[in-house]
Coordinates of N, CA and C and ligand atoms in Angstrom, one line a residue:
X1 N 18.9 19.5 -30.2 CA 19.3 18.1 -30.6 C 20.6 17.8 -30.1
X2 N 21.1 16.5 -29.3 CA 22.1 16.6 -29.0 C 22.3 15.1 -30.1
X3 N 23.6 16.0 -30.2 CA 25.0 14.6 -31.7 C 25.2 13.4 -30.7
X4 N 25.2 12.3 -31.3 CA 25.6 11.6 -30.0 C 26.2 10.4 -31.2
X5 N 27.3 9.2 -30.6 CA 27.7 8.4 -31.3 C 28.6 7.3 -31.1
X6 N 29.5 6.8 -31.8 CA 30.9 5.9 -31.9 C 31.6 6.9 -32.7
X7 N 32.2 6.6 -32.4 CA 33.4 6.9 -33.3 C 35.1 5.8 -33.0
X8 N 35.5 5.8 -34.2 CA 36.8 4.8 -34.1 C 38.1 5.5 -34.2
X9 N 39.0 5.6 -33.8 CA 40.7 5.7 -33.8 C 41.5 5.0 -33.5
X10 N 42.5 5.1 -34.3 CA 43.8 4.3 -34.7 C 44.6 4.3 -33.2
X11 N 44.7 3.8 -32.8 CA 45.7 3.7 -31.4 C 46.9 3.4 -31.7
X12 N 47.8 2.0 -33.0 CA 48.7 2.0 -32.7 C 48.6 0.9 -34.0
X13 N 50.1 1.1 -34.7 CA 50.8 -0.1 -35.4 C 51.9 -0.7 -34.7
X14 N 52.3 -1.9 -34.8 CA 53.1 -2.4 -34.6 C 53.6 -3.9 -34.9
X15 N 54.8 -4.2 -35.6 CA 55.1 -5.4 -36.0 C 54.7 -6.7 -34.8
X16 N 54.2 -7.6 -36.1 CA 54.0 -8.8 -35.3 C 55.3 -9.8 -35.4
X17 N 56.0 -9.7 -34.3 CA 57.5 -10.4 -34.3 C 57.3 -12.2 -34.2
X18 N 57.8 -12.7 -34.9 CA 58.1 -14.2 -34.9 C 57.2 -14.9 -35.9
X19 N 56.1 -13.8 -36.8 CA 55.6 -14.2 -37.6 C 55.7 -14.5 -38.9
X20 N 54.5 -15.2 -39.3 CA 55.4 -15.4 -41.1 C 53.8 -14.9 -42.3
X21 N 54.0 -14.7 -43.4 CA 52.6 -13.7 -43.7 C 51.9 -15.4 -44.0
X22 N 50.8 -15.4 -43.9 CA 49.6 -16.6 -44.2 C 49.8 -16.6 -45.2
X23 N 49.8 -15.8 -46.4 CA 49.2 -15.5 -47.9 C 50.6 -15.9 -48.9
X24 N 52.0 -15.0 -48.2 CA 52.8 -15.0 -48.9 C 53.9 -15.9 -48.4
X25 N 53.7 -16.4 -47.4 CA 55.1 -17.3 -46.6 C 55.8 -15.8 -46.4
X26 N 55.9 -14.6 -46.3 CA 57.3 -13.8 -46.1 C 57.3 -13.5 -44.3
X27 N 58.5 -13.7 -43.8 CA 58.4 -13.3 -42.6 C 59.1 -12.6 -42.1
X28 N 58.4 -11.9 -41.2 CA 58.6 -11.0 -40.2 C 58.2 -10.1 -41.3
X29 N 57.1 -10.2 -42.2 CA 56.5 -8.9 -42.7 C 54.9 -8.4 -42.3
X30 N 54.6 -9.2 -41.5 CA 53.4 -8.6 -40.6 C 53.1 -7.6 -39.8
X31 N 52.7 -6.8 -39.8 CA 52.2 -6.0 -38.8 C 50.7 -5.9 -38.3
X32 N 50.4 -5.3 -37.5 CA 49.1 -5.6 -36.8 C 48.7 -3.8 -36.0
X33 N 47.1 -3.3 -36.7 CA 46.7 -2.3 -35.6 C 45.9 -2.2 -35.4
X34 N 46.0 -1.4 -34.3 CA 44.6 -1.5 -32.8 C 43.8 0.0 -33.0
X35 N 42.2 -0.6 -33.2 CA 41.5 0.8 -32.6 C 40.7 0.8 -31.9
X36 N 40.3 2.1 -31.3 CA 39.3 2.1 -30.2 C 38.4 2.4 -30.5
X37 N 37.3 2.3 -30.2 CA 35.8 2.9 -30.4 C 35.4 3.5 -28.8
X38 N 34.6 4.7 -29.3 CA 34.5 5.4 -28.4 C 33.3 6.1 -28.3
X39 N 32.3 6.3 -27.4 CA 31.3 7.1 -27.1 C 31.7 8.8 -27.1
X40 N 30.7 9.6 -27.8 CA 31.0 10.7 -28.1 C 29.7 11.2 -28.3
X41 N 29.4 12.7 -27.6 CA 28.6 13.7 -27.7 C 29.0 15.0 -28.2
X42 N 28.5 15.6 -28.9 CA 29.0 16.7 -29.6 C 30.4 16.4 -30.3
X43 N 30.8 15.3 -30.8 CA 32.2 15.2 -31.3 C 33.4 15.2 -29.6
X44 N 32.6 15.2 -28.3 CA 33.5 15.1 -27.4 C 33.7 13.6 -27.1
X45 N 34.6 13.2 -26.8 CA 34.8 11.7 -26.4 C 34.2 11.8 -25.1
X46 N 33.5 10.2 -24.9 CA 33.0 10.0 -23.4 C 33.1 9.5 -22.8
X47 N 33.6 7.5 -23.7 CA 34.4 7.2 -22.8 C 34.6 6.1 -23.7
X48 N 35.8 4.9 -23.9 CA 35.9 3.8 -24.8 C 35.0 2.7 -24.5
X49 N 34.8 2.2 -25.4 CA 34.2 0.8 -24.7 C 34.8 -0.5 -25.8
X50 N 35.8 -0.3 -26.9 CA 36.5 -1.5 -27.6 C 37.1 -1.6 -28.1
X51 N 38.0 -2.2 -28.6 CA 39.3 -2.5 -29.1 C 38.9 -3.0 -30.6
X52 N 39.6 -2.9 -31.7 CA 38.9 -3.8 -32.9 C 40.4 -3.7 -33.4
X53 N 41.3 -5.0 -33.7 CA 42.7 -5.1 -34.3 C 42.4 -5.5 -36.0
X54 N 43.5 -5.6 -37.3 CA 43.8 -6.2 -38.0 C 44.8 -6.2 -38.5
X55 N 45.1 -6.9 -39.2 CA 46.6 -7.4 -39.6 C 46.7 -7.4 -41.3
X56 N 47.5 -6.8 -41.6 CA 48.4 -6.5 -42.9 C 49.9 -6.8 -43.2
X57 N 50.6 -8.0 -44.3 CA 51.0 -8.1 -44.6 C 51.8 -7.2 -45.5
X58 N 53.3 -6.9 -45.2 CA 54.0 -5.4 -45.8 C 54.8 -6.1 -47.2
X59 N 54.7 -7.1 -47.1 CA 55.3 -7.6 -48.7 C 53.8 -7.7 -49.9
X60 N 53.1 -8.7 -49.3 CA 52.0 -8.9 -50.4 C 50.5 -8.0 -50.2
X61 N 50.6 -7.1 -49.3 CA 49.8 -6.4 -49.0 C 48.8 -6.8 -48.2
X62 N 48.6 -7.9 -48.2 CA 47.0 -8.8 -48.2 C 46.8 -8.3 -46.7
X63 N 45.2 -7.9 -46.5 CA 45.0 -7.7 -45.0 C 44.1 -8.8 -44.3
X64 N 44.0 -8.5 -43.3 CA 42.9 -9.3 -42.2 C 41.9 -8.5 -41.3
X65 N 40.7 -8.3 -41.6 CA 40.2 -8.3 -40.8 C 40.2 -9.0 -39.1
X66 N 39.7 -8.5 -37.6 CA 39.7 -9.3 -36.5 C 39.1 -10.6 -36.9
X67 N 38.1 -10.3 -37.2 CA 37.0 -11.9 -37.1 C 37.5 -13.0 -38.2
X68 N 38.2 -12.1 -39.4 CA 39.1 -13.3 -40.2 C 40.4 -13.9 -40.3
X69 N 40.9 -13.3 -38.9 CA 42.4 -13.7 -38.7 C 42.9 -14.9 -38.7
X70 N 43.7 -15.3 -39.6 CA 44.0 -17.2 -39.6 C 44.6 -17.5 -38.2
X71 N 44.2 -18.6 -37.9 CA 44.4 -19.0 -36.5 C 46.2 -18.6 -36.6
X72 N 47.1 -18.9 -36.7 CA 48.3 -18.7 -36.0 C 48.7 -17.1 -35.7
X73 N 47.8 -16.4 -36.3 CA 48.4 -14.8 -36.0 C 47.2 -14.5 -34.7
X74 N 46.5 -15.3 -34.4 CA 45.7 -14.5 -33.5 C 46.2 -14.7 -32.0
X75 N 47.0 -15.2 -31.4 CA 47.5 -15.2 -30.2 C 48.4 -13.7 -29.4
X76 N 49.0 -13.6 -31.7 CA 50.1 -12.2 -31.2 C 49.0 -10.7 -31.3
X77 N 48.4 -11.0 -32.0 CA 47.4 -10.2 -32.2 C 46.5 -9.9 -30.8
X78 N 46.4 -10.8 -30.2 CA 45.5 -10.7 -29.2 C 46.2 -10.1 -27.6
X79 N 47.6 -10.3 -28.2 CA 48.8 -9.7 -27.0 C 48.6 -8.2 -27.1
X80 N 48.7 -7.9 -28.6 CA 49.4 -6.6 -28.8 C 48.1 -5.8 -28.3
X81 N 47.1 -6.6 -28.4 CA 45.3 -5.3 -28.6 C 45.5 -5.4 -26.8
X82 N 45.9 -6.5 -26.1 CA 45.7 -6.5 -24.4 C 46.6 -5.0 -24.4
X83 N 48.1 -4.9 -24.6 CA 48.8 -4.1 -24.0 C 49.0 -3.1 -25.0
X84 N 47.4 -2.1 -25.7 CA 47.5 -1.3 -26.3 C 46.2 -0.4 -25.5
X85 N 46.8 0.2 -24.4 CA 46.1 1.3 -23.5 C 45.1 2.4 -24.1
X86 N 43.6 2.4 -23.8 CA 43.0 3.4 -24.4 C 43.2 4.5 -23.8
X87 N 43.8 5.6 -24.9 CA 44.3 6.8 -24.4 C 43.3 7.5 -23.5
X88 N 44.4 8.8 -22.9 CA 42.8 9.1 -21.2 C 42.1 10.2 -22.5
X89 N 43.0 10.7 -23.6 CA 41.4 11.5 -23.9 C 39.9 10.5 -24.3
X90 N 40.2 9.5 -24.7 CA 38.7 8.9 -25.0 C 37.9 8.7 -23.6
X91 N 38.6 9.2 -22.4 CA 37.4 9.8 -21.5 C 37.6 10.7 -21.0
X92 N 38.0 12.1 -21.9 CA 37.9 13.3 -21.9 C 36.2 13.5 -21.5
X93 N 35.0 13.3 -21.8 CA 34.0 13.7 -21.2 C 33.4 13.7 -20.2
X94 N 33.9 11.9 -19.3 CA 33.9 11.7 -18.2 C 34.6 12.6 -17.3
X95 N 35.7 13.0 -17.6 CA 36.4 13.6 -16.5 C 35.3 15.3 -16.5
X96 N 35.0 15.8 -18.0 CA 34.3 16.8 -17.7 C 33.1 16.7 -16.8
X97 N 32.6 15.5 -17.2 CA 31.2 15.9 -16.4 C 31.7 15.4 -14.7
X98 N 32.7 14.4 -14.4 CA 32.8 14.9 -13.2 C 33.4 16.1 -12.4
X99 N 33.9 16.8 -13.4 CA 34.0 18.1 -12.9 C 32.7 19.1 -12.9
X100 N 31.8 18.8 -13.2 CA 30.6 19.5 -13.2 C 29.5 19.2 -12.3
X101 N 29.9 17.6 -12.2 CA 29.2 16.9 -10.8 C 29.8 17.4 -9.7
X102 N 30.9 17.4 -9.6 CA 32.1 18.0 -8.2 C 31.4 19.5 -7.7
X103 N 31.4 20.3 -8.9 CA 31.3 21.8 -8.7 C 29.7 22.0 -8.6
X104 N 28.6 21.2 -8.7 CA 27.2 21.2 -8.5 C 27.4 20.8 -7.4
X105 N 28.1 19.8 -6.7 CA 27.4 19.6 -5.3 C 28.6 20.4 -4.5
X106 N 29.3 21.0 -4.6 CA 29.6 22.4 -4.2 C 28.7 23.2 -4.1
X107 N 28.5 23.8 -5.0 CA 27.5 25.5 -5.0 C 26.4 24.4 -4.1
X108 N 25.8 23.5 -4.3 CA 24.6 22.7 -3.1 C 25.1 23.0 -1.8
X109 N 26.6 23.1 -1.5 CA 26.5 22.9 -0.1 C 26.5 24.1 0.4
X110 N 27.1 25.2 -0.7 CA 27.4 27.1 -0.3 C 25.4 27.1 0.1
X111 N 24.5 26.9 -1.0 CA 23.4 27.1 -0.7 C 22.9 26.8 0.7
X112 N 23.3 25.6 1.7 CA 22.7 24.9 2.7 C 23.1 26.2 3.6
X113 N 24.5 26.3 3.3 CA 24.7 26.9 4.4 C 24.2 28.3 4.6
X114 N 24.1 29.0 3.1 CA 23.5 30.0 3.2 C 22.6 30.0 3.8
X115 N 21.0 28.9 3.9 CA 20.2 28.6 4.1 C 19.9 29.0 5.3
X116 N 20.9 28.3 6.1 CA 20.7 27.8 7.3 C 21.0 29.3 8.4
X117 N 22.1 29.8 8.0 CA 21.8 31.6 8.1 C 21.2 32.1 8.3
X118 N 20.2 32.3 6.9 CA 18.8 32.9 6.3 C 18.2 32.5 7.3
X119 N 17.7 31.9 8.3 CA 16.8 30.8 8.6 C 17.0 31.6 10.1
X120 N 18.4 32.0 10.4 CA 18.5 32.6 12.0 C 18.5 33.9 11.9
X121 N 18.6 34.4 10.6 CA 18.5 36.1 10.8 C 17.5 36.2 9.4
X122 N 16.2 36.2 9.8 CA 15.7 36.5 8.4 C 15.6 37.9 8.1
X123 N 14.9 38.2 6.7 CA 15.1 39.7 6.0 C 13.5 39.6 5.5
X124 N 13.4 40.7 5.5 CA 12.0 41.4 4.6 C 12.7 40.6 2.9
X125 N 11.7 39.6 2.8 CA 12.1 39.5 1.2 C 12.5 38.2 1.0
X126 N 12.7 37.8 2.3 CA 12.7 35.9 2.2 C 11.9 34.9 2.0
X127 N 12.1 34.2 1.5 CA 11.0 33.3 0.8 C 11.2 31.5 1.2
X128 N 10.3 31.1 1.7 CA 10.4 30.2 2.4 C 9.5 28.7 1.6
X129 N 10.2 27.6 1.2 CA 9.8 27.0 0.8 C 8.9 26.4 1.9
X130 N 7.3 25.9 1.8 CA 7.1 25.1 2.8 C 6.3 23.7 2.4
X131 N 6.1 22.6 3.2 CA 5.5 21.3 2.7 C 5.3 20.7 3.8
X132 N 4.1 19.7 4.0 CA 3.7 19.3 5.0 C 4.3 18.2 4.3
X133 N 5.3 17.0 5.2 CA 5.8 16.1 5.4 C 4.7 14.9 5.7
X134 N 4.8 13.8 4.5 CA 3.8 12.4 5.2 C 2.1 12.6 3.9
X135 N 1.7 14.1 4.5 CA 0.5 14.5 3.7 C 0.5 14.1 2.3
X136 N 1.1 14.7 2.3 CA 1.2 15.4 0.4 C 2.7 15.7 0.0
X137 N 2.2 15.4 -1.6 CA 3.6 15.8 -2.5 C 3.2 17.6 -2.8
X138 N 2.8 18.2 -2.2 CA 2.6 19.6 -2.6 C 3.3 20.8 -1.4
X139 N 4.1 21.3 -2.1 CA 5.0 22.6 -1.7 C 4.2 24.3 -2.2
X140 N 4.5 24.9 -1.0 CA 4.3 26.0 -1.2 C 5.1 27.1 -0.8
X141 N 4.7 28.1 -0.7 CA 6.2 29.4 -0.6 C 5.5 30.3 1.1
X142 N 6.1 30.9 2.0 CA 6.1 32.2 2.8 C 7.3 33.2 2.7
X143 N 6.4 33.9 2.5 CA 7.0 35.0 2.2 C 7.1 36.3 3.4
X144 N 8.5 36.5 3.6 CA 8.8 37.4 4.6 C 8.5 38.6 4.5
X145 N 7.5 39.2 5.5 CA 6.9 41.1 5.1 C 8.4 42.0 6.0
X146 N 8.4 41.1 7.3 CA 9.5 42.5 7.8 C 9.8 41.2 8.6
X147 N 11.1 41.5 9.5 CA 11.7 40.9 10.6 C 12.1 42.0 11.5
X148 N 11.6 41.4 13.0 CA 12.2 42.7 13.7 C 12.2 41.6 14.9
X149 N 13.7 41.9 15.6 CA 14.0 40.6 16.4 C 13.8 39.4 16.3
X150 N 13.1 38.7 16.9 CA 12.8 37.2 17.2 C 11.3 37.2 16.1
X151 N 10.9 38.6 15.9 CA 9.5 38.0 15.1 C 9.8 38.0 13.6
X152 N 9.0 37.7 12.9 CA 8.9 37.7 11.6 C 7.6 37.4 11.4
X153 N 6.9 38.6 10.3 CA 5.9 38.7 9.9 C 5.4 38.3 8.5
X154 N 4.8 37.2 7.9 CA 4.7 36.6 6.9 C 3.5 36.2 6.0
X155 N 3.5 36.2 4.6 CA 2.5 35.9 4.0 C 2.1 34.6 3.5
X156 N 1.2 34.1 3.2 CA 1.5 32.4 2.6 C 1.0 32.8 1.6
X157 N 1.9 31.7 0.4 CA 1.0 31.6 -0.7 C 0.0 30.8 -0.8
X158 N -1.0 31.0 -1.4 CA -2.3 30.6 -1.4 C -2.3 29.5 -2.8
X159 N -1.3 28.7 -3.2 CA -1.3 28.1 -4.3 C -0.1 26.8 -3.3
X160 N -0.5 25.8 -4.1 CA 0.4 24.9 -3.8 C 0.7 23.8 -5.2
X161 N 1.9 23.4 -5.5 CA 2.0 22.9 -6.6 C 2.8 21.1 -6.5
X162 N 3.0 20.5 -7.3 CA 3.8 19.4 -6.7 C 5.4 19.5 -7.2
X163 N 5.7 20.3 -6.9 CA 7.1 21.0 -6.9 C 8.4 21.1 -6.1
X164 N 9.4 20.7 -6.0 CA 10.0 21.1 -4.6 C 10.4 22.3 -4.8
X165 N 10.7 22.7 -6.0 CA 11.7 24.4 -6.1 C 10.1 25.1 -6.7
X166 N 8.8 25.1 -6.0 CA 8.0 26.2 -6.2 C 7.8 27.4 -6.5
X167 N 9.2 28.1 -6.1 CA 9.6 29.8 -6.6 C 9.1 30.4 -7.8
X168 N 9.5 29.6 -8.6 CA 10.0 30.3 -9.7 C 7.9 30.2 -10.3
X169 N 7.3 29.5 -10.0 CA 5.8 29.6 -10.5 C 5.0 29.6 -9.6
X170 N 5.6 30.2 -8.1 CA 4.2 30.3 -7.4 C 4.7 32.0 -6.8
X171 N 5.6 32.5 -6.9 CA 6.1 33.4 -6.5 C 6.1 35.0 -7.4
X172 N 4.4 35.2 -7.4 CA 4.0 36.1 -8.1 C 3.1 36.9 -6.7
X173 N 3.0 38.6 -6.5 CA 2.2 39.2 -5.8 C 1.1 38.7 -5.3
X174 N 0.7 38.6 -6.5 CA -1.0 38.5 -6.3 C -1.6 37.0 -5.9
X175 N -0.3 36.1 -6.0 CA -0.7 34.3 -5.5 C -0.6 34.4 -3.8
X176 N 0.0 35.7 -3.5 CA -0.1 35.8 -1.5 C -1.2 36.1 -0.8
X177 N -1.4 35.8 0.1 CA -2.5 35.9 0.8 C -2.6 37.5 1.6
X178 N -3.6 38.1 1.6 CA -3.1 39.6 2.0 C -3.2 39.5 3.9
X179 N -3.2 38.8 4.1 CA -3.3 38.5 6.1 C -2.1 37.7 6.0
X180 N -1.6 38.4 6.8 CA -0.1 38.0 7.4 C -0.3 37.5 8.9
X181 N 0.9 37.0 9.0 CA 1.0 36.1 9.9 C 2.2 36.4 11.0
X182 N 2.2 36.1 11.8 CA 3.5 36.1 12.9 C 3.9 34.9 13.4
X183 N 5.4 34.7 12.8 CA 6.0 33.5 13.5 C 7.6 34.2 14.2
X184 N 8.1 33.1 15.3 CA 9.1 33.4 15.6 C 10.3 33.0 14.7
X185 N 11.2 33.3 15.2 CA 12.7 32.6 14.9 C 12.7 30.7 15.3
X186 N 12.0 31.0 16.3 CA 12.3 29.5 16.7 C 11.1 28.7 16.2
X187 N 9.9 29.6 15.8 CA 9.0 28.6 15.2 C 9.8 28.0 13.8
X188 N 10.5 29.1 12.8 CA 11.4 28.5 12.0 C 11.9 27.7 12.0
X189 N 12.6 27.4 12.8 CA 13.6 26.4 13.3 C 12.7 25.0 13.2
X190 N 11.5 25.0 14.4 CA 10.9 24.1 14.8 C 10.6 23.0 13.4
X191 N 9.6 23.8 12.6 CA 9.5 24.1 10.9 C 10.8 23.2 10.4
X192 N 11.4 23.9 10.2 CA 13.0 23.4 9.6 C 13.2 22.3 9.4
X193 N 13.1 21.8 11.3 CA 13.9 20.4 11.9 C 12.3 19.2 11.5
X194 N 11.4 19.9 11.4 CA 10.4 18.7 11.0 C 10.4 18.7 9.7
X195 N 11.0 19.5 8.6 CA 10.4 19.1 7.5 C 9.8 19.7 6.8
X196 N 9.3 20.7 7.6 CA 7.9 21.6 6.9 C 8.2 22.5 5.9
X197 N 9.6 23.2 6.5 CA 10.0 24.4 6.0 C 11.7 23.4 5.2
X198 N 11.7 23.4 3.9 CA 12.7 23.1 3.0 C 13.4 24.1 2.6
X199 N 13.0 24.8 2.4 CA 14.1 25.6 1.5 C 14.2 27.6 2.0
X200 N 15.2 28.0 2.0 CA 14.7 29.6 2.1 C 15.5 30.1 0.9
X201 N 15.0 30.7 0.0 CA 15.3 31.9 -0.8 C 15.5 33.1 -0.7
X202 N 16.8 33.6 -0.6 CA 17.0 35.0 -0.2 C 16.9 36.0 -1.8
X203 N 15.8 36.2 -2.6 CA 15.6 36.9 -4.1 C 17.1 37.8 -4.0
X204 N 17.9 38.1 -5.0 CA 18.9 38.4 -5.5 C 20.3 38.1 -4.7
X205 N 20.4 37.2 -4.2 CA 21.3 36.5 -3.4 C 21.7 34.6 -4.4
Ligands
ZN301 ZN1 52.2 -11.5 -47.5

């Protein structure tokens, strides 16, 4: 279940100068404060999205709601809520999750490169995403038996799914075909640059 919500805080008090109270005539006894409302998951802030001010009188007490404020206090009221800055934690969650977007398309790009490696020196154990481009939304896996030079000897899987990361549910013994195959290095490649071949998995890497 994820918590999800508003929540409000007090940003700030501050006297409303040159004013006089509505209620009581006393002046310069106004004050006026600002809060924010904020998006929040798990109790974390996510990001603000409003300001909501009122005004209280310090002699006769009497307060104001925003939407009831007697016309002459709402000009100063409307100053003080402009130049009352929502603090940067109320997008303490933004900045998290772009640090998590940042460091995801990192480790994406350590993977490419690993990939592209994998791809020029394969290993007994490599697993090869593959998909006919144009045809079909269906992906399947080859699986590397040995590499020795320029060859590589390979199994297909005999299952195809509409998946792009197929591994993890088509990458069982018994879904391989027991006739292997022989391709080059450079048929890889060929593969690669068309499309065919997406992805390589090196299992415990
Ligand atoms: Zn008053």
């Amino acid at each position: 279940m994820i918590i999800y919500g508003s929540k409000g805080s007090h940003l700030r008090t501050a006297p409303l100068a040159g004013t006089s109270c509505p209620a009581c005539n006393t002046p310069e006894a106004m004050k006026a404060s600002v809060y924010a409302r904020y998006a929040h998951v798990y109790w974390i802030p996510l990001f603000p999205f409003s300001k909501a001010a009122m005004a209280q009188c310090d002699h006769c007490q009497q307060a104001w709601e925003e939407k009831s404020l007697p016309t002459q206090l709402q000009p100063v009221v409307r100053e003080l809520k402009k130049s009352t800055r929502f603090p940067l934690w109320t997008w303490a969650g933004v900045a998290v999750f772009a640090v998590i977007m940042a460091s995801g398309a990192i480790a994406g790009r350590f993977h490419e490169r690993d990939s592209k490696g994998w791809l020029t020196a394969p290993h007994a154990g490599d697993i090869y995403t593959i998909h006919s481009p144009g045809d079909s939304t269906k992906y399947s896996l080859l699986k590397v038996l040995s590499a020795k030079g320029n060859t590589v000897e390979v199994v297909a899987n005999e299952y195809e799914i509409d998946d792009r990361s197929p591994l993890s549910e088509l990458n069982s013994p018994e879904k391989y075909s027991k006739e292997s195959e022989s391709l080059t290095v450079l048929d890889l490649q060929i593969m690669h640059n068309k499309g065919q071949l997406t992805d390589v998995d090196r299992p415990g890497k």
